[in-house]
Each structure stands twice: as C-alpha cells, then as structure tokens.
Amino acid sequence: MSVRVWRPGYALDLGSVLAPLRRGSGDPTYGQTPGGAVFRASSTPDGPGTLAIRRVGDEVHAEAWGEGAEWLLDGLPALLGDLDDDTDFQAHHDLVAEARRRMPGLRLGSTRRVWDVLFAAILEQKVTGKEAWRTWRELCRRYGTVAPGPMQLWVPPTPQALMAITDWQWHKAGLDGARRRTLIAAAQVAGRLEKAAELKGAEGRALLRKVPGIGVWTAAEVAQRAWGDPDAVSFGDYHIPGNVGYALTGKPLDDAGMHEILAPYAPQRQRAVRYIETAGITKPRRGPRFSPRDYRAM
C-alpha cells in the first residue's frame, strides 16, 4: 500500500467531482465506506490498481494498492480537478449563476486514462442506464480482475480480455451486436486511443471518433471524464437536451436548440451543463418510460 496527502488550493466537493465516474449504484469498480472514503478500481499504464480517497479537514488523504498504485497517486490532483480552469467562465442565465454560487467546489476531474471510461461509454450507447449498468457489472465481474486492496471491487476487463470473449458469452452478458462491434473495434486500437487524453479538446475527441461506432455522444462522454473537457457536450443524449431546455427556457429542446442556447458558453459548454444538472431541474415526464431490453432473452 502507498499513501499520499494532498491539500487542494480551491474549494472541493469530492462527491460531485467523482460522481460521473460511477456507473450505477451497483458499480463493481466503485465503492464507499460509511466513513465517507471513496474507492475506485481501474486500469493504469502500470497495471491494475485501487485508489481510496477521503477528506480530512482541508486535506485529501489517499491510499492505493496494486501495480498501478503510484500512477494513481500521482494523478490524484488531476482526478480531483486540479487541472480544471474555470477562470473565464461566465454565467449567461440566472439558474446557472445560482448553481455556480451554491456549488463552488464543483470541478471537472481527469482520469488521464481513456480505456475504462470508453468501455463504459460504449455500453451506454442508445440504451437505458439500467441496461448498460447491468452489462457493465456482468462484464467486469466475468472478465475483469479482482482489484487489489481491502474492498471487494473489480478492475474492468483489458482490451485483450474483451477480444477473447466468444459470441455466446457476449450474448449471455446482454450485449447487442452494434455495441459489441464498436467495443471490439475500440479494443483493437486501445493503445493508440490513449493518445486522445494527451491531445485533449476537439482534437482528442476527433481521434476517438475515428473508430467505427464512436460518435459525438460517446467521444464527449469519454472527454468529460478522461481529461475533464469543459466544452464536450453529450449531443445525441436522450435526456440532456430536454433537461437543459426546460431548465433554461421552461420547455424541452432538441440537439439543435441546445446547441444554440449553449453557444454563449463556448468553450465551456459542458461546465454549464454540469451546473444545470446540479440544479436538479428536469423536463416533466408525460409519456411512458423507455423500457430496457434484455438481449440475453433473445
């Protein structure tokens, strides 16, 4: 076990910074203790590792286990938003200004690693969160590795492990053909895709989109987490345009409408979306909920 103590030079809301990395309440790579410590298992360039983070007054205390322990500890400040710069952000709507005032500790963190977040984002393409998270749990527990450290967690499968999965095993995990093909295509070039976290911004997102099946939405979801991209909006999302529109105009919008209303926030449009999300205002549900599909029964 390795230990690190770090004192952030800014207001920090640990929960809001780490929340985007959790894939549902049953995420096998993420855990919390009653005392408030957050555990996260992940892959690193040095191998699997587990990072535990907790606040102690003005300090952040971190412990790490496994081959990737030092890499995870070195990246602790970036993970908690130390690379994030909101200096030039201006709120153009009262709701955004109020959310910013209430949430001074909201930062955009960077995992510095593409594969784990890309894997999860591909699973979430065009399905309900419940369906995607179920498949995430299945694949991590079946084909990932037991994470080092005191908490029972799993490190997501490596690209090599995924490419070894047979057709019937994919089906048993509940994954349809389209997402399976995209995941395999990404796994085949996973090493090259890590360059996106170095390029950052639109250039990094463009590199990800060279993989067949990875579009604007998936690239944005990865960029938000891998390098804390402040302008990567998840266009194409089932809920976000409606929620943004209802929060800022009182009526739902489509992608084109959201693009227009967020334009003044460029190059920090995603930061504005995060503030809107923290306000908790969503469009009213008038129709039936979208039913998740279970491909294992097909």
CSV table of C-alpha atoms in Angstrom, one decimal:
chain,number,residue,atom,x,y,z
A,1,MET,CA,0.0,0.0,0.0
A,2,SER,CA,1.2,3.5,-0.8
A,3,VAL,CA,-0.1,6.7,0.9
A,4,ARG,CA,-0.3,10.3,-0.2
A,5,VAL,CA,-1.7,13.5,1.4
A,6,TRP,CA,-2.6,16.4,-0.8
A,7,ARG,CA,-4.1,19.8,0.1
A,8,PRO,CA,-6.2,21.3,-2.8
A,9,GLY,CA,-5.8,25.1,-3.3
A,10,TYR,CA,-9.5,25.5,-4.0
A,11,ALA,CA,-13.0,24.6,-2.8
A,12,LEU,CA,-13.5,20.9,-3.5
A,13,ASP,CA,-16.7,18.9,-3.4
A,14,LEU,CA,-15.4,15.4,-3.5
A,15,GLY,CA,-18.7,13.8,-4.3
A,16,SER,CA,-19.6,16.0,-7.3
A,17,VAL,CA,-16.2,15.6,-8.8
A,18,LEU,CA,-16.1,11.8,-8.6
A,19,ALA,CA,-19.9,11.2,-9.3
A,20,PRO,CA,-19.5,11.0,-13.2
A,21,LEU,CA,-17.1,8.0,-12.7
A,22,ARG,CA,-19.7,5.8,-11.0
A,23,ARG,CA,-21.8,3.6,-13.3
A,24,GLY,CA,-24.9,3.0,-11.2
A,25,SER,CA,-25.3,2.1,-7.5
A,26,GLY,CA,-24.0,-1.5,-8.1
A,27,ASP,CA,-20.9,-0.4,-10.0
A,28,PRO,CA,-18.3,-3.2,-9.2
A,29,THR,CA,-15.4,-0.8,-9.7
A,30,TYR,CA,-16.6,1.9,-7.3
A,31,GLY,CA,-17.3,1.7,-3.5
A,32,GLN,CA,-17.8,3.9,-0.5
A,33,THR,CA,-17.4,3.3,3.2
A,34,PRO,CA,-19.7,4.6,6.0
A,35,GLY,CA,-16.9,7.0,6.9
A,36,GLY,CA,-17.0,8.7,3.6
A,37,ALA,CA,-14.0,7.2,1.8
A,38,VAL,CA,-14.4,6.6,-1.9
A,39,PHE,CA,-12.7,3.5,-3.5
A,40,ARG,CA,-12.2,3.3,-7.2
A,41,ALA,CA,-10.6,0.3,-9.1
A,42,SER,CA,-9.1,1.0,-12.5
A,43,SER,CA,-6.5,0.0,-15.1
A,44,THR,CA,-3.4,2.1,-15.4
A,45,PRO,CA,-0.3,2.0,-17.8
A,46,ASP,CA,1.5,0.1,-15.0
A,47,GLY,CA,-1.3,-2.5,-14.3
A,48,PRO,CA,-4.4,-2.7,-12.2
A,49,GLY,CA,-4.8,-0.5,-9.1
A,50,THR,CA,-7.3,0.7,-6.5
A,51,LEU,CA,-7.4,4.2,-5.1
A,52,ALA,CA,-9.1,5.2,-1.8
A,53,ILE,CA,-9.8,8.9,-1.2
A,54,ARG,CA,-11.2,10.7,1.9
A,55,ARG,CA,-11.3,14.2,3.2
A,56,VAL,CA,-9.6,15.0,6.5
A,57,GLY,CA,-10.3,18.7,7.2
A,58,ASP,CA,-8.6,20.7,4.4
A,59,GLU,CA,-6.6,17.7,3.2
A,60,VAL,CA,-7.2,14.8,0.9
A,61,HIS,CA,-5.8,11.5,2.2
A,62,ALA,CA,-5.3,8.8,-0.4
A,63,GLU,CA,-4.2,5.2,-0.3
A,64,ALA,CA,-3.5,3.0,-3.2
A,65,TRP,CA,-2.8,-0.7,-3.9
A,66,GLY,CA,-1.6,-2.8,-6.8
A,67,GLU,CA,0.8,-2.3,-9.7
A,68,GLY,CA,-0.8,0.9,-10.6
A,69,ALA,CA,-0.7,2.4,-7.1
A,70,GLU,CA,2.0,5.1,-7.7
A,71,TRP,CA,0.4,6.1,-11.1
A,72,LEU,CA,-3.0,6.6,-9.4
A,73,LEU,CA,-1.5,8.6,-6.5
A,74,ASP,CA,0.5,10.8,-8.9
A,75,GLY,CA,-2.8,11.5,-10.7
A,76,LEU,CA,-4.8,12.4,-7.6
A,77,PRO,CA,-4.8,16.2,-8.1
A,78,ALA,CA,-5.9,15.8,-11.8
A,79,LEU,CA,-8.6,13.3,-10.8
A,80,LEU,CA,-9.9,15.9,-8.3
A,81,GLY,CA,-9.9,18.8,-10.7
A,82,ASP,CA,-6.6,20.4,-10.2
A,83,LEU,CA,-6.1,20.8,-13.9
A,84,ASP,CA,-9.5,22.4,-14.4
A,85,ASP,CA,-9.6,26.1,-15.2
A,86,ASP,CA,-12.9,27.9,-14.9
A,87,THR,CA,-11.4,31.4,-14.8
A,88,ASP,CA,-13.1,32.7,-17.9
A,89,PHE,CA,-16.5,31.1,-17.3
A,90,GLN,CA,-19.4,33.5,-17.4
A,91,ALA,CA,-23.0,32.5,-16.4
A,92,HIS,CA,-25.5,33.8,-19.0
A,93,HIS,CA,-28.6,32.5,-17.2
A,94,ASP,CA,-29.7,33.2,-13.6
A,95,LEU,CA,-30.1,29.4,-12.9
A,96,VAL,CA,-26.5,28.8,-14.0
A,97,ALA,CA,-25.3,31.7,-11.9
A,98,GLU,CA,-27.2,30.5,-8.8
A,99,ALA,CA,-25.9,26.9,-9.3
A,100,ARG,CA,-22.3,28.2,-9.6
A,101,ARG,CA,-22.8,30.2,-6.4
A,102,ARG,CA,-24.1,27.2,-4.5
A,103,MET,CA,-21.5,24.8,-5.8
A,104,PRO,CA,-18.1,26.5,-5.6
A,105,GLY,CA,-16.5,23.0,-5.2
A,106,LEU,CA,-17.7,21.6,-8.5
A,107,ARG,CA,-14.7,20.8,-10.6
A,108,LEU,CA,-14.1,18.7,-13.8
A,109,GLY,CA,-11.8,15.9,-13.0
A,110,SER,CA,-9.4,13.9,-15.3
A,111,THR,CA,-8.7,10.2,-15.0
A,112,ARG,CA,-5.9,10.6,-17.6
A,113,ARG,CA,-6.9,7.2,-18.9
A,114,VAL,CA,-9.2,6.6,-21.9
A,115,TRP,CA,-9.9,2.8,-21.9
A,116,ASP,CA,-12.0,2.3,-18.8
A,117,VAL,CA,-14.3,5.3,-19.5
A,118,LEU,CA,-14.5,4.5,-23.2
A,119,PHE,CA,-15.5,0.9,-22.4
A,120,ALA,CA,-18.3,2.1,-20.2
A,121,ALA,CA,-19.5,4.8,-22.6
A,122,ILE,CA,-19.8,2.3,-25.5
A,123,LEU,CA,-22.0,0.1,-23.3
A,124,GLU,CA,-24.3,3.1,-22.6
A,125,GLN,CA,-24.9,3.8,-26.3
A,126,LYS,CA,-28.6,4.1,-27.1
A,127,VAL,CA,-29.8,2.0,-24.2
A,128,THR,CA,-31.2,2.9,-20.7
A,129,GLY,CA,-28.7,3.4,-17.9
A,130,LYS,CA,-30.2,0.4,-16.1
A,131,GLU,CA,-29.5,-1.9,-19.1
A,132,ALA,CA,-26.0,-0.5,-19.6
A,133,TRP,CA,-25.0,-0.8,-15.9
A,134,ARG,CA,-26.3,-4.4,-15.8
A,135,THR,CA,-24.0,-5.3,-18.7
A,136,TRP,CA,-21.1,-3.3,-17.2
A,137,ARG,CA,-21.5,-5.4,-14.0
A,138,GLU,CA,-21.6,-8.7,-15.9
A,139,LEU,CA,-18.5,-8.0,-18.0
A,140,CYS,CA,-16.4,-6.6,-15.1
A,141,ARG,CA,-17.1,-9.5,-12.8
A,142,ARG,CA,-16.8,-12.2,-15.5
A,143,TYR,CA,-13.8,-10.9,-17.5
A,144,GLY,CA,-12.2,-8.2,-15.3
A,145,THR,CA,-9.8,-9.0,-12.4
A,146,VAL,CA,-10.3,-8.8,-8.7
A,147,ALA,CA,-9.0,-5.4,-7.6
A,148,PRO,CA,-6.1,-5.1,-5.1
A,149,GLY,CA,-6.9,-3.6,-1.7
A,150,PRO,CA,-9.2,-4.2,1.2
A,151,MET,CA,-12.6,-3.6,-0.6
A,152,GLN,CA,-14.1,-6.2,-2.9
A,153,LEU,CA,-14.0,-4.5,-6.2
A,154,TRP,CA,-13.2,-5.4,-9.8
A,155,VAL,CA,-10.9,-3.8,-12.3
A,156,PRO,CA,-12.6,-3.5,-15.8
A,157,PRO,CA,-11.5,-6.0,-18.4
A,158,THR,CA,-8.5,-5.2,-20.5
A,159,PRO,CA,-8.8,-4.8,-24.3
A,160,GLN,CA,-7.1,-8.2,-24.7
A,161,ALA,CA,-9.6,-9.8,-22.3
A,162,LEU,CA,-12.6,-8.4,-24.3
A,163,MET,CA,-11.2,-9.6,-27.6
A,164,ALA,CA,-11.1,-13.1,-26.3
A,165,ILE,CA,-14.8,-13.2,-25.4
A,166,THR,CA,-16.9,-15.5,-27.6
A,167,ASP,CA,-20.2,-14.7,-29.3
A,168,TRP,CA,-22.3,-16.7,-26.9
A,169,GLN,CA,-20.5,-15.1,-23.9
A,170,TRP,CA,-21.3,-11.6,-25.3
A,171,HIS,CA,-24.9,-12.6,-25.6
A,172,LYS,CA,-25.0,-14.0,-22.1
A,173,ALA,CA,-23.7,-10.7,-20.8
A,174,GLY,CA,-26.6,-8.9,-22.6
A,175,LEU,CA,-24.8,-7.0,-25.3
A,176,ASP,CA,-26.3,-6.4,-28.7
A,177,GLY,CA,-24.3,-6.7,-32.0
A,178,ALA,CA,-23.8,-3.0,-32.7
A,179,ARG,CA,-22.3,-2.1,-29.3
A,180,ARG,CA,-20.2,-5.4,-29.4
A,181,ARG,CA,-18.7,-4.4,-32.8
A,182,THR,CA,-17.9,-0.9,-31.6
A,183,LEU,CA,-16.3,-2.3,-28.4
A,184,ILE,CA,-14.2,-4.8,-30.3
A,185,ALA,CA,-13.1,-2.1,-32.8
A,186,ALA,CA,-12.1,0.1,-29.9
A,187,ALA,CA,-10.2,-2.7,-28.1
A,188,GLN,CA,-8.2,-3.4,-31.2
A,189,VAL,CA,-6.7,0.1,-31.2
A,190,ALA,CA,-7.0,0.9,-27.5
A,191,GLY,CA,-3.3,1.7,-27.1
A,192,ARG,CA,-3.5,4.4,-29.8
A,193,LEU,CA,-6.7,5.8,-28.4
A,194,GLU,CA,-4.9,6.7,-25.1
A,195,LYS,CA,-3.3,9.5,-27.1
A,196,ALA,CA,-6.6,11.3,-27.0
A,197,ALA,CA,-6.1,12.1,-23.3
A,198,GLU,CA,-2.8,13.9,-24.3
A,199,LEU,CA,-4.3,15.7,-27.3
A,200,LYS,CA,-7.4,16.8,-25.3
A,201,GLY,CA,-10.1,19.1,-26.6
A,202,ALA,CA,-11.7,18.7,-30.1
A,203,GLU,CA,-8.5,17.0,-31.4
A,204,GLY,CA,-8.8,14.3,-28.7
A,205,ARG,CA,-12.5,13.8,-29.4
A,206,ALA,CA,-11.7,13.6,-33.2
A,207,LEU,CA,-9.2,10.8,-32.6
A,208,LEU,CA,-11.8,8.8,-30.7
A,209,ARG,CA,-14.3,9.2,-33.5
A,210,LYS,CA,-12.0,7.5,-36.0
A,211,VAL,CA,-13.3,4.2,-34.5
A,212,PRO,CA,-16.4,3.0,-36.3
A,213,GLY,CA,-19.4,3.3,-34.0
A,214,ILE,CA,-17.9,6.1,-31.8
A,215,GLY,CA,-19.8,9.3,-32.5
A,216,VAL,CA,-20.2,12.7,-30.9
A,217,TRP,CA,-22.0,11.4,-27.9
A,218,THR,CA,-19.5,8.7,-27.0
A,219,ALA,CA,-16.5,10.9,-27.6
A,220,ALA,CA,-18.0,13.6,-25.4
A,221,GLU,CA,-18.7,11.2,-22.5
A,222,VAL,CA,-15.1,10.0,-22.6
A,223,ALA,CA,-13.7,13.5,-22.9
A,224,GLN,CA,-15.6,14.7,-19.9
A,225,ARG,CA,-14.0,12.0,-17.7
A,226,ALA,CA,-10.6,11.2,-19.2
A,227,TRP,CA,-9.4,14.8,-19.5
A,228,GLY,CA,-12.1,16.9,-17.9
A,229,ASP,CA,-13.1,18.6,-21.2
A,230,PRO,CA,-15.1,21.7,-20.3
A,231,ASP,CA,-16.7,22.0,-23.7
A,232,ALA,CA,-17.6,18.4,-24.6
A,233,VAL,CA,-21.4,18.3,-24.5
A,234,SER,CA,-23.2,15.0,-24.9
A,235,PHE,CA,-25.2,15.9,-28.0
A,236,GLY,CA,-27.4,13.0,-29.0
A,237,ASP,CA,-28.4,12.1,-25.4
A,238,TYR,CA,-31.9,11.0,-24.8
A,239,HIS,CA,-32.4,13.3,-21.7
A,240,ILE,CA,-29.9,16.1,-21.7
A,241,PRO,CA,-31.3,18.4,-24.4
A,242,GLY,CA,-34.8,18.3,-22.8
A,243,ASN,CA,-33.5,18.9,-19.3
A,244,VAL,CA,-31.2,21.8,-20.4
A,245,GLY,CA,-34.1,23.3,-22.4
A,246,TYR,CA,-36.6,23.0,-19.6
A,247,ALA,CA,-34.2,24.5,-17.1
A,248,LEU,CA,-33.2,27.5,-19.2
A,249,THR,CA,-36.4,28.2,-21.2
A,250,GLY,CA,-39.2,26.3,-19.5
A,251,LYS,CA,-39.6,23.9,-22.4
A,252,PRO,CA,-37.7,21.0,-23.8
A,253,LEU,CA,-35.2,21.4,-26.6
A,254,ASP,CA,-33.7,19.1,-29.2
A,255,ASP,CA,-30.0,18.9,-30.0
A,256,ALA,CA,-30.1,21.9,-32.4
A,257,GLY,CA,-31.9,24.0,-29.8
A,258,MET,CA,-29.4,23.0,-27.1
A,259,HIS,CA,-26.5,23.8,-29.4
A,260,GLU,CA,-28.0,27.3,-29.9
A,261,ILE,CA,-28.7,28.1,-26.2
A,262,LEU,CA,-25.3,26.8,-25.0
A,263,ALA,CA,-23.4,28.7,-27.7
A,264,PRO,CA,-22.5,31.7,-25.5
A,265,TYR,CA,-20.8,29.3,-23.0
A,266,ALA,CA,-18.2,28.1,-25.5
A,267,PRO,CA,-15.5,26.9,-24.9
A,268,GLN,CA,-17.0,25.8,-21.5
A,269,ARG,CA,-20.4,24.5,-22.6
A,270,GLN,CA,-20.1,21.2,-20.6
A,271,ARG,CA,-19.4,23.2,-17.4
A,272,ALA,CA,-22.7,25.0,-17.9
A,273,VAL,CA,-24.4,21.6,-18.4
A,274,ARG,CA,-22.9,20.3,-15.1
A,275,TYR,CA,-24.2,23.4,-13.3
A,276,ILE,CA,-27.7,22.9,-14.8
A,277,GLU,CA,-27.6,19.2,-13.7
A,278,THR,CA,-26.7,20.2,-10.1
A,279,ALA,CA,-29.8,22.4,-10.1
A,280,GLY,CA,-31.9,19.2,-10.3
A,281,ILE,CA,-34.4,20.6,-12.8
A,282,THR,CA,-35.6,18.1,-15.4
A,283,LYS,CA,-38.3,18.1,-18.0
A,284,PRO,CA,-41.7,16.7,-16.9
A,285,ARG,CA,-42.3,13.0,-17.7
A,286,ARG,CA,-45.5,12.8,-19.7
A,287,GLY,CA,-45.1,9.6,-21.6
A,288,PRO,CA,-44.2,6.0,-20.7
A,289,ARG,CA,-40.7,5.3,-19.6
A,290,PHE,CA,-38.4,3.8,-22.1
A,291,SER,CA,-38.3,0.1,-21.3
A,292,PRO,CA,-34.9,-1.6,-21.1
A,293,ARG,CA,-34.2,-4.5,-23.3
A,294,ASP,CA,-32.6,-7.8,-22.1
A,295,TYR,CA,-30.6,-9.2,-25.1
A,296,ARG,CA,-29.9,-12.3,-23.1
A,297,ALA,CA,-33.5,-13.4,-23.6
A,298,MET,CA,-33.4,-13.0,-27.4
